Short mmCIF file of C-alpha atoms and ligand atoms in Angstrom, two decimals:
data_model
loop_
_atom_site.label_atom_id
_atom_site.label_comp_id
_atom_site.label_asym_id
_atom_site.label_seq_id
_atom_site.Cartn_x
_atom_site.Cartn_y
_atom_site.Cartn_z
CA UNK A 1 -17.01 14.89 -0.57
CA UNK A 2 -13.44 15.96 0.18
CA UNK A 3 -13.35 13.29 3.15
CA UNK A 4 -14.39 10.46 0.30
CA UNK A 5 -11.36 11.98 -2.39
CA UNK A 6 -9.15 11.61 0.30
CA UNK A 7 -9.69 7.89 0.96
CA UNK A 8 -10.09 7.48 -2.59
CA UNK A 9 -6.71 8.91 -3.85
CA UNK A 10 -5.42 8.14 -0.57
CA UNK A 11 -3.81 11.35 0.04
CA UNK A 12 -3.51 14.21 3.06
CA UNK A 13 -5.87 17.30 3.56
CA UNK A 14 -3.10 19.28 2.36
CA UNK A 15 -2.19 17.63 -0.77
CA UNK A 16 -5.51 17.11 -1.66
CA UNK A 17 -5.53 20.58 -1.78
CA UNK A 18 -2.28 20.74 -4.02
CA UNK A 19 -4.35 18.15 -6.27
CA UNK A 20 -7.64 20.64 -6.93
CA UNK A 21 -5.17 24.00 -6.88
CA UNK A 22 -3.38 21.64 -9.77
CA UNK A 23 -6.27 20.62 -11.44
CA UNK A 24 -7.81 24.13 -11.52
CA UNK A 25 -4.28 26.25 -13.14
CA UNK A 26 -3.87 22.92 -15.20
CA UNK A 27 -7.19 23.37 -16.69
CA UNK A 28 -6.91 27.55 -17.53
CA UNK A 29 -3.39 26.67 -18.80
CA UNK A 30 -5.23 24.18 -20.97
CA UNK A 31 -7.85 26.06 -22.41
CA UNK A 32 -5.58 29.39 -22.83
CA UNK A 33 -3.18 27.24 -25.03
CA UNK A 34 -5.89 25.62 -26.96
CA UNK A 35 -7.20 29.10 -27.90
CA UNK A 36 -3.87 29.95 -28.87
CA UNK A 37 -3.19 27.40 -30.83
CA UNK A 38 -7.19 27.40 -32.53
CA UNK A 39 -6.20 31.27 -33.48
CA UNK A 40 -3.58 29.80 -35.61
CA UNK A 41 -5.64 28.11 -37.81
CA UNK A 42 -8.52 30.31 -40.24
CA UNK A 43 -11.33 27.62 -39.89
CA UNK A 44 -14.80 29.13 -41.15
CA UNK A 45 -17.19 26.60 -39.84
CA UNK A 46 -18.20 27.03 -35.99
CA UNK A 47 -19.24 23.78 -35.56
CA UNK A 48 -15.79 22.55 -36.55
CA UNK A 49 -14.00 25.45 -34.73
CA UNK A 50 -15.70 23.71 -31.21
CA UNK A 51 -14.97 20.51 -32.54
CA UNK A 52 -11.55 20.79 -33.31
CA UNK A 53 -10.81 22.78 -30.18
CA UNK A 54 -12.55 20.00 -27.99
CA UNK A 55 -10.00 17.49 -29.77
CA UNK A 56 -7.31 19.82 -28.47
CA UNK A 57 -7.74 20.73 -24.88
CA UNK A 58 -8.82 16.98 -24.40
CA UNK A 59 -5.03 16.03 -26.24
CA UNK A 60 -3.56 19.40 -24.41
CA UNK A 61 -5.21 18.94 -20.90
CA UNK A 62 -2.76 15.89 -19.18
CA UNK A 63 0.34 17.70 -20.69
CA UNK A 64 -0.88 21.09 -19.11
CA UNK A 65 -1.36 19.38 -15.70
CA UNK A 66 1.72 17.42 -15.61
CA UNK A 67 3.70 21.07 -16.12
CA UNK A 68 1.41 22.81 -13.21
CA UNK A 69 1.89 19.76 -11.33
CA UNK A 70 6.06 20.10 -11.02
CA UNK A 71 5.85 23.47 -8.93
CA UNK A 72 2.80 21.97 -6.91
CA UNK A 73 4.67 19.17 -5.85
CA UNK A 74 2.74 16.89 -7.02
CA UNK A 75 3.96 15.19 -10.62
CA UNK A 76 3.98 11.73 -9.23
CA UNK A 77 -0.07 12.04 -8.51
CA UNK A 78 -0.84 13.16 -11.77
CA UNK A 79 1.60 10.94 -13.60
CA UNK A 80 -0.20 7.86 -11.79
CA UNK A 81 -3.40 9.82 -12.13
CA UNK A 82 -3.33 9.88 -16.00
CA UNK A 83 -1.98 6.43 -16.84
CA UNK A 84 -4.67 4.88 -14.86
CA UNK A 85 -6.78 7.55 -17.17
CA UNK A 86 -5.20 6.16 -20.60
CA UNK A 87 -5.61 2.47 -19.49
CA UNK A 88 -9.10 2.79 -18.19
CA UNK A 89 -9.80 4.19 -22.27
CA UNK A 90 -7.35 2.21 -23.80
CA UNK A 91 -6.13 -0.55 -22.02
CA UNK A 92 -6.65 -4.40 -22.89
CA UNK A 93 -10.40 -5.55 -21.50
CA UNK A 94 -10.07 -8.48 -19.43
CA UNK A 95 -11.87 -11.47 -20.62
CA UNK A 96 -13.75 -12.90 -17.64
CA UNK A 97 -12.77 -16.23 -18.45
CA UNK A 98 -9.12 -15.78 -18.43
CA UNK A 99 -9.28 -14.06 -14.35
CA UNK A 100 -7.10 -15.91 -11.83
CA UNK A 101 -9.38 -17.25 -8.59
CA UNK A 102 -8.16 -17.65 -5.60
CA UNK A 103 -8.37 -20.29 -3.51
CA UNK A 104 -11.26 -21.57 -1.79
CA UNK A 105 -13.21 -20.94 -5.01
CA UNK A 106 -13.48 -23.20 -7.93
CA UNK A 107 -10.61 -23.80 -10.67
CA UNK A 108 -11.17 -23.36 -14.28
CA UNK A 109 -8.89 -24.79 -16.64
CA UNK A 110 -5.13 -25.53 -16.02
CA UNK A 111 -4.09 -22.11 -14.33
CA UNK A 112 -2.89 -22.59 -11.22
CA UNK A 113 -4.78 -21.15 -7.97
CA UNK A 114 -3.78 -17.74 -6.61
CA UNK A 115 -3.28 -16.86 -3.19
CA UNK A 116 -3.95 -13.33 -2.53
CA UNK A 117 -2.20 -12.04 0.23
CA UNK A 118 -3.63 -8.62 1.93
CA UNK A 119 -0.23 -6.52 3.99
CA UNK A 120 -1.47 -4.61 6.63
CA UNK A 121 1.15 -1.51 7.59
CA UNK A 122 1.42 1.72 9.39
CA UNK A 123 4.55 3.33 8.24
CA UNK A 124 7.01 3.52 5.53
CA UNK A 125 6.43 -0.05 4.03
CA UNK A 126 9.98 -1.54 3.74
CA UNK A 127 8.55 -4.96 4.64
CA UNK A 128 5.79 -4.88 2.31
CA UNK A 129 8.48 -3.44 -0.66
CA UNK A 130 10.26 -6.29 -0.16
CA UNK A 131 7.52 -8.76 0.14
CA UNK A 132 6.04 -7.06 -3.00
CA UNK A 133 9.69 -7.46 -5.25
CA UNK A 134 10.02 -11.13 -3.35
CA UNK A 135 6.57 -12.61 -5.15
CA UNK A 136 6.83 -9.95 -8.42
CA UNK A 137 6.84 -12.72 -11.12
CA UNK A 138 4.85 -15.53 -8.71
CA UNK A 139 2.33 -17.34 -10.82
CA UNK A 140 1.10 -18.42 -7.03
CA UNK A 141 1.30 -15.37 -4.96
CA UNK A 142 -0.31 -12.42 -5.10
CA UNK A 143 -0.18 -8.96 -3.21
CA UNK A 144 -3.72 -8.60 -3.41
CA UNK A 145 -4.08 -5.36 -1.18
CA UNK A 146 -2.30 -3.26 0.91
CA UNK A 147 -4.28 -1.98 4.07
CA UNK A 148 -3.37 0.79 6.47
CA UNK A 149 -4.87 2.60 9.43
CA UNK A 150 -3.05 6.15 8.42
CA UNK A 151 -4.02 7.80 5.09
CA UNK A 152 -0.16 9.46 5.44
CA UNK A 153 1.59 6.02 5.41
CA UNK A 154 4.74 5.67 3.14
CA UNK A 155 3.11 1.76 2.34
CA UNK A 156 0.22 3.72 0.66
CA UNK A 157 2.88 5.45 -1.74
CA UNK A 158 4.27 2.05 -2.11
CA UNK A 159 0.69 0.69 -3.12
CA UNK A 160 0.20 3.42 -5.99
CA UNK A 161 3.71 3.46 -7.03
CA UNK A 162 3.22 -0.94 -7.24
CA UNK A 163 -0.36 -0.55 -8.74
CA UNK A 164 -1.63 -2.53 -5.86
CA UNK A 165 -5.21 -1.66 -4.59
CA UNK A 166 -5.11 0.27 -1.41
CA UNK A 167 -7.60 0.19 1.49
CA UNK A 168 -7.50 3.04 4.64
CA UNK A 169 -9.38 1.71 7.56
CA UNK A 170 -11.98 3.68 9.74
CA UNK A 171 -11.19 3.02 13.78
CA UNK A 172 -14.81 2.75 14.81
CA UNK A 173 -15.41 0.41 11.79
CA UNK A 174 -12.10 -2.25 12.47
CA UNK A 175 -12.66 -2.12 16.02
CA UNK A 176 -16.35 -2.24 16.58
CA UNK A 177 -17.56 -2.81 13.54
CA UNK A 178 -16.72 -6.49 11.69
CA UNK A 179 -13.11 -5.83 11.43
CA UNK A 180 -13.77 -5.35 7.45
CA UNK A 181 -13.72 -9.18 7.51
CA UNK A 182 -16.66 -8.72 4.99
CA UNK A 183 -14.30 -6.84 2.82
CA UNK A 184 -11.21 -8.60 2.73
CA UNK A 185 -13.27 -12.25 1.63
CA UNK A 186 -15.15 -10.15 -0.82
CA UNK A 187 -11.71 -9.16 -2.37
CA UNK A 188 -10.71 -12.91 -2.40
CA UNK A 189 -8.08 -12.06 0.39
CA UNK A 190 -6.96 -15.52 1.30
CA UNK A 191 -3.58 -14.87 3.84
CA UNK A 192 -3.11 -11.91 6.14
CA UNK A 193 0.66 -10.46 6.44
CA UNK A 194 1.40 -7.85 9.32
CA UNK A 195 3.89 -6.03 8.49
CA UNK A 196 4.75 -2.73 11.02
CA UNK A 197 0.88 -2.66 12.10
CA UNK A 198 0.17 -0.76 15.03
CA UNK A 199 -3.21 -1.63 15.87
CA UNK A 200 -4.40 -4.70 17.80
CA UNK A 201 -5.75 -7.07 15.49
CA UNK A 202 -9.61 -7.56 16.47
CA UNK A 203 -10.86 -11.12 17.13
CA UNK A 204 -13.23 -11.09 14.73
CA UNK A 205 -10.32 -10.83 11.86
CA UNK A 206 -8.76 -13.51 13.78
CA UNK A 207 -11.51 -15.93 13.76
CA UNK A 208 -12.01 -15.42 9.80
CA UNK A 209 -8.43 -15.92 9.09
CA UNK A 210 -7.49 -18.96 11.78
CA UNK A 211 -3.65 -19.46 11.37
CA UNK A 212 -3.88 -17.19 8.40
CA UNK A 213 -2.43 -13.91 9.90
CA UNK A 214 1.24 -13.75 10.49
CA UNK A 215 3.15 -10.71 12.01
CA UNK A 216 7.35 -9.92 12.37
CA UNK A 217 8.19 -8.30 15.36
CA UNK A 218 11.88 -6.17 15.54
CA UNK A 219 13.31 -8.43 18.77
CA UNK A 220 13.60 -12.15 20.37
CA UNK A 221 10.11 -12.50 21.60
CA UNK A 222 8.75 -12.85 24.51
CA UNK A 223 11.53 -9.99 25.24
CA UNK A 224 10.69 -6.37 24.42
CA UNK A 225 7.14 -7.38 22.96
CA UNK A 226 3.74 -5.96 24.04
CA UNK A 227 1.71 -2.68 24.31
CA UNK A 228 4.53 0.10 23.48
CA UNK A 229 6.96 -2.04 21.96
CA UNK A 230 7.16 -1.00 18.75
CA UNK A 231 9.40 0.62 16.64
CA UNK A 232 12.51 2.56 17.64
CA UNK A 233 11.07 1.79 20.94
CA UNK A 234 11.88 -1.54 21.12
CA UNK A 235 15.89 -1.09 20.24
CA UNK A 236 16.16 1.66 23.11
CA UNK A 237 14.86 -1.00 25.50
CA UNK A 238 17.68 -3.42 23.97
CA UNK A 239 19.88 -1.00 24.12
CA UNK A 240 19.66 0.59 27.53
CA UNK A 241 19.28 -2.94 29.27
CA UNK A 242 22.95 -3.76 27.57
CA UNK A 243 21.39 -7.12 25.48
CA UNK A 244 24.80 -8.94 23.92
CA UNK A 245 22.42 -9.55 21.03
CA UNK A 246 18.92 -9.13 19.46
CA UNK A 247 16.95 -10.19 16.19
CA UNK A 248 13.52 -10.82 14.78
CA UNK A 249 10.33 -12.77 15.39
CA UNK A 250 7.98 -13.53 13.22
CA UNK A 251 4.73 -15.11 14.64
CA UNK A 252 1.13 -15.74 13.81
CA UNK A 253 -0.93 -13.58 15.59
CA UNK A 254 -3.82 -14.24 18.40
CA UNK A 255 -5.90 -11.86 20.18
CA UNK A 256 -2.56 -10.76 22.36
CA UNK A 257 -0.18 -8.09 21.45
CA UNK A 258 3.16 -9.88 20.21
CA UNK A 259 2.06 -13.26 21.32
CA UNK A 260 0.99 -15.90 19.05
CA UNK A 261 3.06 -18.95 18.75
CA UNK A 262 6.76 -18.27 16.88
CA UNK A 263 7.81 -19.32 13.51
CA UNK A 264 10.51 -18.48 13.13
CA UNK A 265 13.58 -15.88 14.97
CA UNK A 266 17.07 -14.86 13.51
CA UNK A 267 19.80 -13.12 15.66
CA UNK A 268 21.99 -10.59 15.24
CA UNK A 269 24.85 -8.61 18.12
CA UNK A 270 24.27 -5.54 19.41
CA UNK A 271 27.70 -3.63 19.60
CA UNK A 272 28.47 -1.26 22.57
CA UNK A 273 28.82 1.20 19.74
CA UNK A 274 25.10 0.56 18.38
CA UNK A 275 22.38 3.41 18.58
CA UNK A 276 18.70 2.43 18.72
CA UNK A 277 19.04 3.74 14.53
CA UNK A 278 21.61 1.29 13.80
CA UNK A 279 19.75 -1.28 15.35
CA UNK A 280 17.80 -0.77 13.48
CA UNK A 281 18.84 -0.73 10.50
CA UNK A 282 20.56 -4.29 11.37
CA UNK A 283 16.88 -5.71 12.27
CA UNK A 284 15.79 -4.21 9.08
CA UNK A 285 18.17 -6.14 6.52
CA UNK A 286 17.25 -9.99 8.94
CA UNK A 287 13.37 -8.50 8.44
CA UNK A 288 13.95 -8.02 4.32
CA UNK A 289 15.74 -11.46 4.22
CA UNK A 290 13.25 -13.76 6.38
CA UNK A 291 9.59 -12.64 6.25
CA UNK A 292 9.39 -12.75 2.19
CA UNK A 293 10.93 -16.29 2.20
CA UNK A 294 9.13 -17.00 6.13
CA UNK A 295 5.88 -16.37 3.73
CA UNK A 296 6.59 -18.23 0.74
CA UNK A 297 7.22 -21.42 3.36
CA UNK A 298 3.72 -21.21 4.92
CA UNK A 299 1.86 -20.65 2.09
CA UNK A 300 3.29 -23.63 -0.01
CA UNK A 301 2.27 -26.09 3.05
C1 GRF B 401 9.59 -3.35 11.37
O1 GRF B 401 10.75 -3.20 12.11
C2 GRF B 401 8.72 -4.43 11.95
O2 GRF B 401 9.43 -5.41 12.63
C3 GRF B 401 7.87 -3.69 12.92
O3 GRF B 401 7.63 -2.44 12.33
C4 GRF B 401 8.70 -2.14 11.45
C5 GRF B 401 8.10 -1.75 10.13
O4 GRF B 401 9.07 -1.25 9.27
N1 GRF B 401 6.68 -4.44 13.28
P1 GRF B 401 8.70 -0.96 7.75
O5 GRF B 401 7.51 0.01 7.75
O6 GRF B 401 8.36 -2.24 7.10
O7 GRF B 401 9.92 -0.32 7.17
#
């Protein structure tokens, strides 16, 4: 059960345990004040006594659990938590008819067909930020879902801060399983975007999105690419082998680490006085500037 509340909040053992410790003072503090507050009032009938104090805790409870939640750590979960609370009950219904489809199913009417995009990310998520604020207002482009293979991710923050559906993926399941191909076509996803990914993508994703998965790696492929290369990792290798300069790639992917064919690579010097961190942080502002627009490119072919 706490495995499952986990996924579904998409949170670590130990704040889950923040959560319930939040939700169980929240809940006392709740029904202490609403007695307090019901002793104010002289009402005779008992039927209206429960009545009236049901209306309060229920008005009294999200209040109560936003104040336990500020010492807990945890006011961003519960602020999230109860707006998706007060939409679910009073939020606009959807009309059926008026839902976007993506492509490869049928249009209705004029409204132009979405592509959902589905980022796939390990880490903090500044790629998928700034593919997220790049296609904000697209009437084409949506970020559909944001997958990850670690529950602890910063791009899972990203995902509830953005409102964006959220999907943790079991090992066993991607890699010997179907790759949650079945999944990602149920949830319309229509383009694949690797952004800091650490696992190997399995064939079987491959084959169900042919030329459909794209992935940005932090150097000039084929240099400093393969098993290992990744992160910080990659600028120490530039670094200690004294490159004049270094950059980005961003490829489609195939069934080989850091090999499918390029799309496009920007430069940038390496300084004698650059660290691996200011590397970096160089690669990071050619990353924010290219893949969003990259993106945009192959998906209006
Ligand atoms: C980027 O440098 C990307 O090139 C690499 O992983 C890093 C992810 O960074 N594949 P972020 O999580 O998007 O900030």
């Amino acid at each position: 059960m706490f495995k499952g509340l986990q996924q579904k909040w998409k949170v670590s053992g130990w704040q889950l345990l923040l959560i319930i410790t939040t939700f169980a003072f929240g809940g006392s503090l709740c029904g202490y004040a609403g007695r307090k507050i019901l002793g104010l009032f002289a009402i005779d009938s008992s039927l209206i006594r429960v009545a009236f104090y049901i209306v309060l805790i229920t008005l009294l409870w999200p209040l109560c659990v936003l104040i336990i939640s500020i010492p807990f750590g945890q006011f961003a979960f519960f602020k999230n938590y109860i707006r998706k609370i007060g939409k679910r009950m009073f939020g606009k219904k959807v009309d059926s008819s008026q839902l976007t489809v993506h492509s490869g199913q049928k249009e209705t009417g004029h409204q132009p067909q979405t592509i959902n995009l589905a980022i796939f990310a390990s880490g903090a998520g500044s790629n998928a930020q700034a593919i997220i604020d790049h296609f904000r207002n697209s009437a084409v482009v949506k970020i559909a879902l944001i997958v990850s293979n670690k529950p602890e991710a910063g791009v899972l923050k990203i995902a509830e801060k953005e409102d964006i559906p959220s999907l943790i993926l079991e090992k066993e399941k991607f890699f010997r399983g179907n790759a949650y191909v079945d999944e990602l076509k149920e949830k319309g996803i229509d383009f694949v975007v690797l952004a800091g990914f650490l696992w190997k993508v399995p064939s079987a994703l491959i084959k169900a999105y042919p030329s459909k998965i794209v992935n940005i790696h932090p150097a000039l492929l084929p240099k400093y690419g393969g098993k290992g290369m990744y992160g910080i990792h990659v600028h120490e290798a530039v670094i200690t082998n004294k490159e004049p300069e270094s950059g980005i790639t961003i490829h489609y992917v195939d069934e080989l680490y850091d090999h499918g064919s390029i799309i496009l690579q920007a430069k940038c010097d390496v300084e004698k006085t650059d660290t691996p961190e200011s590397l970096a942080a160089k690669i990071h502002v050619l990353e924010h500037e290219h893949y969003p627009t990259v993106i945009e490119k192959l998906l209006s072919k």
